[in-house]
PDB file of C-alpha atoms in Angstrom:
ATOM      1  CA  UNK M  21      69.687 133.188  22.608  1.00 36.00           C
ATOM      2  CA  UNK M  22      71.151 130.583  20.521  1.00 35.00           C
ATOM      3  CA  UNK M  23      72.792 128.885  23.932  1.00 35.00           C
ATOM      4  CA  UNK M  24      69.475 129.327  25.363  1.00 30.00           C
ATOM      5  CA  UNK M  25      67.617 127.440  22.843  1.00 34.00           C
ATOM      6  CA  UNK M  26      70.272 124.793  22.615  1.00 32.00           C
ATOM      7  CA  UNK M  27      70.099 124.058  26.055  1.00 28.00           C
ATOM      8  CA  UNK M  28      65.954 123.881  26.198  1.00 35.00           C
ATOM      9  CA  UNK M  29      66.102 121.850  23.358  1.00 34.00           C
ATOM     10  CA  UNK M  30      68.688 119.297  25.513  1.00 38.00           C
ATOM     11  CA  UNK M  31      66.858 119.537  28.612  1.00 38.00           C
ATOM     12  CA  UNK M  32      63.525 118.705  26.777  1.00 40.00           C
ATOM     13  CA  UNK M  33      65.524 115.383  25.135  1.00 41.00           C
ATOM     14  CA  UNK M  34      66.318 114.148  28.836  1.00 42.00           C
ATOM     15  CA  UNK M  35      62.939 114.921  29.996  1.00 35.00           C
ATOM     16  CA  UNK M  36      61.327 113.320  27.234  1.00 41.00           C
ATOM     17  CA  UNK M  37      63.641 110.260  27.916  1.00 42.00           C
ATOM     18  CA  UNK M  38      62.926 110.568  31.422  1.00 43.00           C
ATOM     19  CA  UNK M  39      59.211 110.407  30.978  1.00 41.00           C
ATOM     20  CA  UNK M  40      59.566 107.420  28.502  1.00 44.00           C
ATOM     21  CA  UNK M  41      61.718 105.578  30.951  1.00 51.00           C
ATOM     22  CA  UNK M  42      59.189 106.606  33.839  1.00 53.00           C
ATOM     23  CA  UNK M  43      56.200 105.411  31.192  1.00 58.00           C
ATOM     24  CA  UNK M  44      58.383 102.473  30.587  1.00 82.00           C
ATOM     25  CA  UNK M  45      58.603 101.386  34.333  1.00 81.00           C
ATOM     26  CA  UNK M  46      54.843 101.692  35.011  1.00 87.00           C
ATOM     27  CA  UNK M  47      54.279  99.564  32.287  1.00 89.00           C
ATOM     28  CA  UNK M  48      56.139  96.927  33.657  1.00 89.00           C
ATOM     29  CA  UNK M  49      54.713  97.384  36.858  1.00 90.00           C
ATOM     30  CA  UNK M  50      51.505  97.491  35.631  1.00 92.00           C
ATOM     31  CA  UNK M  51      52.595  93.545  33.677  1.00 93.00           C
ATOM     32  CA  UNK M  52      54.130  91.983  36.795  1.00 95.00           C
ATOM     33  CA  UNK M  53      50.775  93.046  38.357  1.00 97.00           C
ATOM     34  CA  UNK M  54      48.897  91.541  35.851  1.00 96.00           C
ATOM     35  CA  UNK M  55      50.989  88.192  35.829  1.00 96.00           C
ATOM     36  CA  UNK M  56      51.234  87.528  39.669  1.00 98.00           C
ATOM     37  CA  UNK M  57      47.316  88.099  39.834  1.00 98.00           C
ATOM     38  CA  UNK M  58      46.781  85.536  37.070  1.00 98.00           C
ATOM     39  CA  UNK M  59      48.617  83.414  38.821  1.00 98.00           C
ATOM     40  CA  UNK M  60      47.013  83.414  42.022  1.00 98.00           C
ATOM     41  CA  UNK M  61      43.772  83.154  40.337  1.00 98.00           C
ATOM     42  CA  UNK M  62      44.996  79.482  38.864  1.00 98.00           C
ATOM     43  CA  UNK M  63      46.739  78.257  41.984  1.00 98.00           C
ATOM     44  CA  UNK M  64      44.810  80.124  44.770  1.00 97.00           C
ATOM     45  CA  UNK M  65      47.152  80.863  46.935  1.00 98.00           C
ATOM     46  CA  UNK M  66      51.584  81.295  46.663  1.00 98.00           C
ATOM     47  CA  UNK M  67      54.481  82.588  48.444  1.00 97.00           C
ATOM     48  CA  UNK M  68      56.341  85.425  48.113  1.00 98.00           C
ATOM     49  CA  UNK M  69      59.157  83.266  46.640  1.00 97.00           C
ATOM     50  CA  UNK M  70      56.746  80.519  44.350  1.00 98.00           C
ATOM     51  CA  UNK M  71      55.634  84.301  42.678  1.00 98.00           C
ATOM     52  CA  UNK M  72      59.443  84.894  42.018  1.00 98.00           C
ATOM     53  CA  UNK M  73      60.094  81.273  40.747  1.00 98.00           C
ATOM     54  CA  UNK M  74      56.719  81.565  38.079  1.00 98.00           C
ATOM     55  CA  UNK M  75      56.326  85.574  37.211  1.00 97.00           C
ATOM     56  CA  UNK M  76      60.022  86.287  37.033  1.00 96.00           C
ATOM     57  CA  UNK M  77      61.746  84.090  34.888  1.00 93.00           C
ATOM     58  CA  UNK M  78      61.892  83.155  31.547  1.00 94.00           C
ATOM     59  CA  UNK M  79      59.912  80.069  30.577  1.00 96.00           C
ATOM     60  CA  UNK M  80      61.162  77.470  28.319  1.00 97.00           C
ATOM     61  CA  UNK M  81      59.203  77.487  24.674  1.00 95.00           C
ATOM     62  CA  UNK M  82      58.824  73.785  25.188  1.00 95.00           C
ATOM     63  CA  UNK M  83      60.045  70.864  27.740  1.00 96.00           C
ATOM     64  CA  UNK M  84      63.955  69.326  26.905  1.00 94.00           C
ATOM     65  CA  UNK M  85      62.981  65.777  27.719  1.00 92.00           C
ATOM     66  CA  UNK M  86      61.231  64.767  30.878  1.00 95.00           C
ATOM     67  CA  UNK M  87      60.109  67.272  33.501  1.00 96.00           C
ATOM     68  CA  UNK M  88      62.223  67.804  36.445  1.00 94.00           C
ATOM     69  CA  UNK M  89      59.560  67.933  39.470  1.00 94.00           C
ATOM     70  CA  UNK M  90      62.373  69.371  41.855  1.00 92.00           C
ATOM     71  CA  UNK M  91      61.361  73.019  43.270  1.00 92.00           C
ATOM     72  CA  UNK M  92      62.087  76.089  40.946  1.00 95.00           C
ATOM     73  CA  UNK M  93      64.512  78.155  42.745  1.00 94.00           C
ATOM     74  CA  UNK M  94      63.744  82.145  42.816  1.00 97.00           C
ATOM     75  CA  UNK M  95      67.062  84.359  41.582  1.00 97.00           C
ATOM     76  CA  UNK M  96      67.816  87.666  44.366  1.00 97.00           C
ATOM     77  CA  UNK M  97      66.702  89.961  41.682  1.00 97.00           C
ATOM     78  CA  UNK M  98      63.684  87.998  41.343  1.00 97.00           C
ATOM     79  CA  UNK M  99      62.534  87.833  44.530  1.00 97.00           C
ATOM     80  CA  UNK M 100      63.192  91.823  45.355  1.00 97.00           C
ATOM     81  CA  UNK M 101      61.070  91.867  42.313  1.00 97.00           C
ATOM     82  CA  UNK M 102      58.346  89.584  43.642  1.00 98.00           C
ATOM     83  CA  UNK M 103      58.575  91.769  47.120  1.00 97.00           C
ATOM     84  CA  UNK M 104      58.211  94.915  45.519  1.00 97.00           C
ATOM     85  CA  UNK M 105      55.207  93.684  43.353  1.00 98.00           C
ATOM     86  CA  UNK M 106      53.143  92.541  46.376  1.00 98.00           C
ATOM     87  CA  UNK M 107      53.785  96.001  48.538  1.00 97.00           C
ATOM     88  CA  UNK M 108      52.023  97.757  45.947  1.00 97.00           C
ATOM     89  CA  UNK M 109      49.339  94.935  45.270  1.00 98.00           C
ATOM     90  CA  UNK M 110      48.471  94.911  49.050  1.00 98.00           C
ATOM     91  CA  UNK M 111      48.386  98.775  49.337  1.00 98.00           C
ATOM     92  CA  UNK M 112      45.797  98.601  46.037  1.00 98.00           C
ATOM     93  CA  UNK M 113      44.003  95.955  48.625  1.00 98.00           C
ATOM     94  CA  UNK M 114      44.316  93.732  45.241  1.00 98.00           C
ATOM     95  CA  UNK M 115      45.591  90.735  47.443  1.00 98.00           C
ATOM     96  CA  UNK M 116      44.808  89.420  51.278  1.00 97.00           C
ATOM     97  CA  UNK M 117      47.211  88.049  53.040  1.00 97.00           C
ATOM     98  CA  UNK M 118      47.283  84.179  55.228  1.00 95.00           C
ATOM     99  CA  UNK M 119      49.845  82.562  56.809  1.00 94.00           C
ATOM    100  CA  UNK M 120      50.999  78.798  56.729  1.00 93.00           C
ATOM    101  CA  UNK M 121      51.491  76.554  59.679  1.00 90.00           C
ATOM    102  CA  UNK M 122      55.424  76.903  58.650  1.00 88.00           C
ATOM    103  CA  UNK M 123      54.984  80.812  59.382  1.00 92.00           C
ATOM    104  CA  UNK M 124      55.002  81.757  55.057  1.00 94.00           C
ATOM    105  CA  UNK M 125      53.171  84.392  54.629  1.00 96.00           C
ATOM    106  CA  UNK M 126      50.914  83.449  51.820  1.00 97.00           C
ATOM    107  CA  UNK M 127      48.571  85.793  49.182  1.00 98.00           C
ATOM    108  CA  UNK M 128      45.428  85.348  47.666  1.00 98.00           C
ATOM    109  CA  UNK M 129      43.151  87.121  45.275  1.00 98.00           C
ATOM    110  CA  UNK M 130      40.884  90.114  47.080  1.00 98.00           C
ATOM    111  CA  UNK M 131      37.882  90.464  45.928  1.00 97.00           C
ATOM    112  CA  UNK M 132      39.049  93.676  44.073  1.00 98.00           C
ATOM    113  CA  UNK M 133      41.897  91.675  42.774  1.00 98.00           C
ATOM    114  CA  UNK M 134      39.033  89.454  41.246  1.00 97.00           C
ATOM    115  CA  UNK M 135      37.166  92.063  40.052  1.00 97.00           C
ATOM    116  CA  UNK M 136      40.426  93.590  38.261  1.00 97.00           C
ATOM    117  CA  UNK M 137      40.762  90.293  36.414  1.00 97.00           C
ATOM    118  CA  UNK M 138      37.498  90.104  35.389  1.00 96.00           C
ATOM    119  CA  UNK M 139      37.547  93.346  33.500  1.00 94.00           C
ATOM    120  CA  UNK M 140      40.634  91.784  31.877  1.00 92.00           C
ATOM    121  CA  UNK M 141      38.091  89.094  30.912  1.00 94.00           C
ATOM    122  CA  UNK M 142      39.594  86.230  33.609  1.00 95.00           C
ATOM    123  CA  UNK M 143      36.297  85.170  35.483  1.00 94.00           C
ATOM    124  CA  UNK M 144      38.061  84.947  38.984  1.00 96.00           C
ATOM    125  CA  UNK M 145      36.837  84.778  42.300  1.00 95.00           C
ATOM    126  CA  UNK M 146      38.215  86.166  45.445  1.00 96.00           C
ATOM    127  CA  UNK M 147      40.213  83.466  47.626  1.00 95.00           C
ATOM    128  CA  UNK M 148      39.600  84.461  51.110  1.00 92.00           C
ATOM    129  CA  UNK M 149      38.023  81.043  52.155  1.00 91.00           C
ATOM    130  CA  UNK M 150      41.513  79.912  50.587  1.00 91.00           C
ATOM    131  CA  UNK M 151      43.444  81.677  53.344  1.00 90.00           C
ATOM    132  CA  UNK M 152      41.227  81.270  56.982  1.00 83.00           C
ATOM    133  CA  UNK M 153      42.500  78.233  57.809  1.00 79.00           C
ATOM    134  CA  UNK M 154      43.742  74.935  56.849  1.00 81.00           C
ATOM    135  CA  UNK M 155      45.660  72.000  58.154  1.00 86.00           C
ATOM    136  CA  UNK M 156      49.320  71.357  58.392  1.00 86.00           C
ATOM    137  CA  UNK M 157      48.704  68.566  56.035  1.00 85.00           C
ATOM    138  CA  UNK M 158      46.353  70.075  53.233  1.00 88.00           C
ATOM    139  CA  UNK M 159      48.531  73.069  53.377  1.00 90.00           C
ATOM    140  CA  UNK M 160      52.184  70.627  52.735  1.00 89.00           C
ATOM    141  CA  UNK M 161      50.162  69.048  50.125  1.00 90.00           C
ATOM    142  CA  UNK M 162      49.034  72.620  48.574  1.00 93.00           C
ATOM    143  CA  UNK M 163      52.548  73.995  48.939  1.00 93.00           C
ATOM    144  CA  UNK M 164      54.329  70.947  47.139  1.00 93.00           C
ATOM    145  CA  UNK M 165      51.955  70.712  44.081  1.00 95.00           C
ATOM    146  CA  UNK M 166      52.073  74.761  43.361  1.00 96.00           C
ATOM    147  CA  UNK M 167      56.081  73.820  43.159  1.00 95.00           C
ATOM    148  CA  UNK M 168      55.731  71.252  41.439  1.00 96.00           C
ATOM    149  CA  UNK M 169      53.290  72.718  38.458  1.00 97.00           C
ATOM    150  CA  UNK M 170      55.832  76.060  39.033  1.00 98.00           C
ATOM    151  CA  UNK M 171      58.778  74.218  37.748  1.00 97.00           C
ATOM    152  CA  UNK M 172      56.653  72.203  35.245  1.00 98.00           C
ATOM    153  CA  UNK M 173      55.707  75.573  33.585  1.00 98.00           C
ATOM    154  CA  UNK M 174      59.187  76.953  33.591  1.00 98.00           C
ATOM    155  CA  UNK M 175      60.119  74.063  31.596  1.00 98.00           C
ATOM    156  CA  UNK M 176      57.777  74.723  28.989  1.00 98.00           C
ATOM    157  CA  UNK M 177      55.021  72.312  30.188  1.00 98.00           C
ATOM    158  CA  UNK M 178      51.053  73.085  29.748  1.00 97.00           C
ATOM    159  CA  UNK M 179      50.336  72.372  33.295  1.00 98.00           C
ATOM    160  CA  UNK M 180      47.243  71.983  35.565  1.00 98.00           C
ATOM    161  CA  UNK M 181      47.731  73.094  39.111  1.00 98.00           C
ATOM    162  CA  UNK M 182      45.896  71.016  41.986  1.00 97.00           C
ATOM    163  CA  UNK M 183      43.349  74.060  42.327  1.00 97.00           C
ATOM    164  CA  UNK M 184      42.555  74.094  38.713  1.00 98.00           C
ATOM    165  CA  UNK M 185      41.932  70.414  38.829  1.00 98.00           C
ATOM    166  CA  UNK M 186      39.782  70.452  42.296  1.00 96.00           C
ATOM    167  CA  UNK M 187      37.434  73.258  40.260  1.00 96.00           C
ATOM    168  CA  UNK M 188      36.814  70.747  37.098  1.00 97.00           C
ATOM    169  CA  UNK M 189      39.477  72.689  34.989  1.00 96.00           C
ATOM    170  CA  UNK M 190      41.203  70.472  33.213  1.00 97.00           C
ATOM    171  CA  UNK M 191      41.353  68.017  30.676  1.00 95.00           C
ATOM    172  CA  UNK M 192      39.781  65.246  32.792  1.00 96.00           C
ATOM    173  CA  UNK M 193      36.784  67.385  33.802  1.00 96.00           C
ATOM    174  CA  UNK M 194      34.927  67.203  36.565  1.00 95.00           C
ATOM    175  CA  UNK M 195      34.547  63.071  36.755  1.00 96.00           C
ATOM    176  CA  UNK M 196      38.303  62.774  36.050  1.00 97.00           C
ATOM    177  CA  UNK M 197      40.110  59.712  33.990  1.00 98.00           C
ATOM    178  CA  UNK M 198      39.032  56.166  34.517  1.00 97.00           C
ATOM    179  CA  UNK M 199      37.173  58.298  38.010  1.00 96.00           C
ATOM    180  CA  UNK M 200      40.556  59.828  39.492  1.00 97.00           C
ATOM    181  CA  UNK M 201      42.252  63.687  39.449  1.00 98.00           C
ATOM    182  CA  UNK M 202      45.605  64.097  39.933  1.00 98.00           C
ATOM    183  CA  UNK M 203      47.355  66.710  41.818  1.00 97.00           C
ATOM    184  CA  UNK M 204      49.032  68.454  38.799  1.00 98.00           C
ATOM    185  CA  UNK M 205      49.134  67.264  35.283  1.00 98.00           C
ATOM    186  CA  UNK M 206      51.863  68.334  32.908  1.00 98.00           C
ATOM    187  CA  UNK M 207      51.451  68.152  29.233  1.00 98.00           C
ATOM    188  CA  UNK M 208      54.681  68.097  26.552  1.00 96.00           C
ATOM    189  CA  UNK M 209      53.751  67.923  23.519  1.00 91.00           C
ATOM    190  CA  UNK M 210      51.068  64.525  23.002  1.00 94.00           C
ATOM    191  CA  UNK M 211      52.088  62.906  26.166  1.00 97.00           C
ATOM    192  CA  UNK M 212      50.506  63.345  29.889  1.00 98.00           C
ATOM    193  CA  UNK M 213      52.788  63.500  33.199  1.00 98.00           C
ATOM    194  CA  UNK M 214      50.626  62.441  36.041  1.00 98.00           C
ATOM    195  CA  UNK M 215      51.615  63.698  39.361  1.00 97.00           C
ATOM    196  CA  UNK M 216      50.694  62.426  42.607  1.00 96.00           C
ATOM    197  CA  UNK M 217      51.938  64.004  45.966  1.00 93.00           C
ATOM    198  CA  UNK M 218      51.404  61.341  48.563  1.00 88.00           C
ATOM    199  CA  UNK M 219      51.891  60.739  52.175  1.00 70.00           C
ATOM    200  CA  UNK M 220      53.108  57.876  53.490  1.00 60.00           C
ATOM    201  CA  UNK M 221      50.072  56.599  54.630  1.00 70.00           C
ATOM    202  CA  UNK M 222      46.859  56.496  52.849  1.00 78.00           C
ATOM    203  CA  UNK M 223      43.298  55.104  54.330  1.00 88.00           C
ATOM    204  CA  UNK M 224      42.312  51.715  53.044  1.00 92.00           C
ATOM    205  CA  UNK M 225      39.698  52.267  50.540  1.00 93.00           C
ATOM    206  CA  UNK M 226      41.489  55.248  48.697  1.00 93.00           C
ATOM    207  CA  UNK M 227      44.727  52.978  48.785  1.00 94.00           C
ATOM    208  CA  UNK M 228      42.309  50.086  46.929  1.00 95.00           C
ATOM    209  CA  UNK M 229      41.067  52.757  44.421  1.00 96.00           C
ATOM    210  CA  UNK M 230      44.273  54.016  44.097  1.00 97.00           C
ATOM    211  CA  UNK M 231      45.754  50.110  42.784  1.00 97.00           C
ATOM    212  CA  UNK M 232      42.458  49.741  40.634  1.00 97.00           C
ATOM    213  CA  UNK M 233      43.382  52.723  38.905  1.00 98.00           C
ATOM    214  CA  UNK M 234      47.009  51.680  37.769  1.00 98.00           C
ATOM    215  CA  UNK M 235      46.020  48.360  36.442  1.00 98.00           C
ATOM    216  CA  UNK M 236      43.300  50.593  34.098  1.00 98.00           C
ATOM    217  CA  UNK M 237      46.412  52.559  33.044  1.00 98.00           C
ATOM    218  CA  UNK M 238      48.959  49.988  32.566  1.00 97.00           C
ATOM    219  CA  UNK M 239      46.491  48.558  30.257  1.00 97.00           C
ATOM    220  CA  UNK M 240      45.539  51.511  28.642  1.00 98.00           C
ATOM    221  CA  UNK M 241      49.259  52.266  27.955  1.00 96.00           C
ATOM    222  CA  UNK M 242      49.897  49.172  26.638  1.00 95.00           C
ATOM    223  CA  UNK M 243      47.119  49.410  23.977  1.00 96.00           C
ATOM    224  CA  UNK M 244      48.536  48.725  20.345  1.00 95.00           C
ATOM    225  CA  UNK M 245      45.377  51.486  18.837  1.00 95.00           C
ATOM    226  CA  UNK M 246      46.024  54.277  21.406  1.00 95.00           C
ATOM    227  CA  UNK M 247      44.914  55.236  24.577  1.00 97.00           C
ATOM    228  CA  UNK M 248      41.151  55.080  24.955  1.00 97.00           C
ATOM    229  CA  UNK M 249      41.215  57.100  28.386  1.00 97.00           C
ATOM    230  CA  UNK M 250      42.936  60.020  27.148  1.00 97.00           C
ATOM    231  CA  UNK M 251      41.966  62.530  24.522  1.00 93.00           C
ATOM    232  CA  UNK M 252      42.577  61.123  20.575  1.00 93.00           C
ATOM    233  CA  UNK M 253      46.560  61.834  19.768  1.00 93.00           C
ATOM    234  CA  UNK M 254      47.296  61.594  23.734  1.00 96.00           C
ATOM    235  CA  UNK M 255      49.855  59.220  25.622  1.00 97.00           C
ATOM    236  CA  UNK M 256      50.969  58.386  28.386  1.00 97.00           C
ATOM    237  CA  UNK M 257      54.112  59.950  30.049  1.00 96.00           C
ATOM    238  CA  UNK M 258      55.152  58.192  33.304  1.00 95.00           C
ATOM    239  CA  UNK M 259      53.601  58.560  36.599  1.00 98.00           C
ATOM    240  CA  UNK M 260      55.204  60.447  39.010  1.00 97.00           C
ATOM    241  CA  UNK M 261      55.046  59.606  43.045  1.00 96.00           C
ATOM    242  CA  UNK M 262      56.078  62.074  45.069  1.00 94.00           C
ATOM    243  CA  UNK M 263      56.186  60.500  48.364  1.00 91.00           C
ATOM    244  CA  UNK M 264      57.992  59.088  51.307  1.00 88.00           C
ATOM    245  CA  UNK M 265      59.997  56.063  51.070  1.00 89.00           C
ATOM    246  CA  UNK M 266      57.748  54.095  52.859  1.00 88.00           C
ATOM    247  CA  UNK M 267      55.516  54.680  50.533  1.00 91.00           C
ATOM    248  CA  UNK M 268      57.362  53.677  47.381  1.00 94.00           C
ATOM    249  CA  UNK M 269      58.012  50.839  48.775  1.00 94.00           C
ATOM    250  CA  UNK M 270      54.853  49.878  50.157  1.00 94.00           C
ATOM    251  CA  UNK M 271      53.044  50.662  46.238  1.00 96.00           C
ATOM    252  CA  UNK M 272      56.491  48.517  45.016  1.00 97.00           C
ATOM    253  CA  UNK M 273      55.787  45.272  46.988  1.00 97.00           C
ATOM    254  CA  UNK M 274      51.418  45.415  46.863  1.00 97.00           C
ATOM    255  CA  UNK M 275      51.865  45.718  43.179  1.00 98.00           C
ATOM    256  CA  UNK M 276      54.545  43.119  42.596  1.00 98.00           C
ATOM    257  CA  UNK M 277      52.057  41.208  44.440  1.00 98.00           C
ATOM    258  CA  UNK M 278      49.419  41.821  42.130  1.00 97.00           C
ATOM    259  CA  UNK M 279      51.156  40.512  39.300  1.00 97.00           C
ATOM    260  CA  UNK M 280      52.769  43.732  37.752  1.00 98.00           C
ATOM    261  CA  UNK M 281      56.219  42.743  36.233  1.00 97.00           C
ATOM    262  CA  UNK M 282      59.525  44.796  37.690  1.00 97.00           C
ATOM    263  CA  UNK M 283      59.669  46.231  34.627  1.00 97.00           C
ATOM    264  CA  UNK M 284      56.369  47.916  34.425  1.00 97.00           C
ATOM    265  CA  UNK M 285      56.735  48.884  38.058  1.00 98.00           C
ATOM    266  CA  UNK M 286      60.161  50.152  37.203  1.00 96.00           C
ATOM    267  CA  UNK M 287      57.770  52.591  34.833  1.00 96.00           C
ATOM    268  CA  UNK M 288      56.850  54.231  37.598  1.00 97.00           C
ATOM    269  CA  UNK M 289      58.809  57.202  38.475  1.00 96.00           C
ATOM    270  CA  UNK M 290      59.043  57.751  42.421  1.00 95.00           C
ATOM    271  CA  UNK M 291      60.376  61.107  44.096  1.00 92.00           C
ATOM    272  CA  UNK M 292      61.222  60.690  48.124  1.00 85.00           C
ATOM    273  CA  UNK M 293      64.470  62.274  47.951  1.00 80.00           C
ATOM    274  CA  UNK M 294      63.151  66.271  47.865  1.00 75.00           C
ATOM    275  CA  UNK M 295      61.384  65.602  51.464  1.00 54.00           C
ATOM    276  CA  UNK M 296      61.930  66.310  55.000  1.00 54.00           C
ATOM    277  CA  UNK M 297      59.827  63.593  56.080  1.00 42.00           C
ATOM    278  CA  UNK M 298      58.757  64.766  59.404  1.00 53.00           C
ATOM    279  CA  UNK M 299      57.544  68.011  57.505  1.00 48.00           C
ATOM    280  CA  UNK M 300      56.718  66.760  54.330  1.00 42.00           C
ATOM    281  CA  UNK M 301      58.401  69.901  52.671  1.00 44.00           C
ATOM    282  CA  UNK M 302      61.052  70.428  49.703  1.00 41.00           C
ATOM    283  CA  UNK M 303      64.484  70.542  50.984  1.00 40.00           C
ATOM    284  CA  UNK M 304      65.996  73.674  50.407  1.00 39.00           C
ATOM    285  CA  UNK M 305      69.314  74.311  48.518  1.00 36.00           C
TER     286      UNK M 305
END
């Protein structure tokens, strides 16, 4: 009786572990739902592997200097995770699935993924006008800023992806500053990182706008008082060109032109080395 008892009392222990453990993992579960469906809602649409780069890894509290707007690279483990996550989020019907002109299959919220999130207070909207269709060139464009606010976020920047900016959601509002959006703003602290994904060629009047706009910045930088375009206690980190080199060097030379010292075009911070041109896609290591 006494071996009896002992051994109940044991086999209840490991159950009781075993349904803690099993509580445990459904927990999680329940979490990485919650985070990659968050995430979709503020970007619109991601891969399989820009989930694994964002919802499974371990942020930094704040940036370490300047942000690094190479791609965030997904660990194995991770992207099982990040597999595994979306298999039961697509059996729920909590996602819908696209695909990119480079083949990636690509998720957005359902509308029962929305209406999850809204009882978690989020007010989300489904994204299956995000996923019909879409040009090779709006969806490079798409693809580049998501990794580029990714990484920004992992780094311990307040970021603004290019779909929370197109909806208003940001600091610059619907009219934007001095009239322009970016494509993803990163925050550190009091300064602003603006980020510009660009193609190598750009139609004449948004190419005018586009030189307008810097001279209203490199003034407003240069103010002794403050910025007057930002928000009070705001500055200006550089501005970040990621583009071909054609590009850079075309903005170099029109602006040199204009009158802008080397040194303040030297301020500029221009990114052609993470292309394949022809693509207009992060290499990958």
């Amino acid at each position: 009786m006494n071996g009896l008892q002992r051994y109940t009392s044991h086999d209840n222990d490991d159950f009781g572990r075993v349904m803690m453990s099993k509580k445990d993992g459904r927990q999680i579960a329940r979490e990485n739902e919650t985070r990659v469906l968050r995430a979709l809602h503020r970007f619109g649409w991601l891969r399989t592997r820009d989930l694994a780069a964002l919802c499974w890894r371990r942020w930094a509290s704040r940036p370490n200097g300047p942000p690094n707007v190479g791609p965030t690279h997904p660990t194995a483990s991770a992207l099982r995770m990040a597999q595994r996550t979306m298999r039961r989020l697509r059996d729920a019907r909590l996602v819908i699935t696209g695909r990119g002109p480079d083949g990636s299959v690509i998720y957005a919220l359902s509308e029962g993924g929305a209406r999850a999130l809204k009882h978690a207070g989020v007010m989300a909207i489904s994204g299956k006008d995000l996923v019909r269709g879409f040009s090779a060139a709006h969806y490079r464009h798409r693809l580049i800023s998501n990794q580029i606010a990714i990484s920004g976020m992992v780094q311990g920047y307040r970021a603004s992806t290019e779909r929370e900016i197109a909806q208003g959601l940001w600091l610059g509002g619907e009219s934007g500053i001095a009239g322009k959006r970016p494509d993803v703003l990163l925050r550190g602290g009091n300064q602003v990182w603006w980020i510009e994904v660009e193609r190598s060629r750009k139609n004449a009047k948004d190419y005018k706008a586009l030189l307008v706009w810097l001279v209203k910045v490199l003034q407003d930088s240069a103010r002794p008082d403050g910025s007057r375009l930002l928000a009070p206690g705001q500055g200006w980190g550089r501005l970040i060109f990621i583009c071909t080199p054609a590009f850079e060097s075309k903005l170099r030379r029109d602006l040199e032109g204009m009158g802008w010292t080397k040194p303040q075009v030297n301020a500029l911070f221009f990114e052609s080395a993470l292309y394949i041109f022809k693509e207009t896609l992060f290499l990958e290591k």
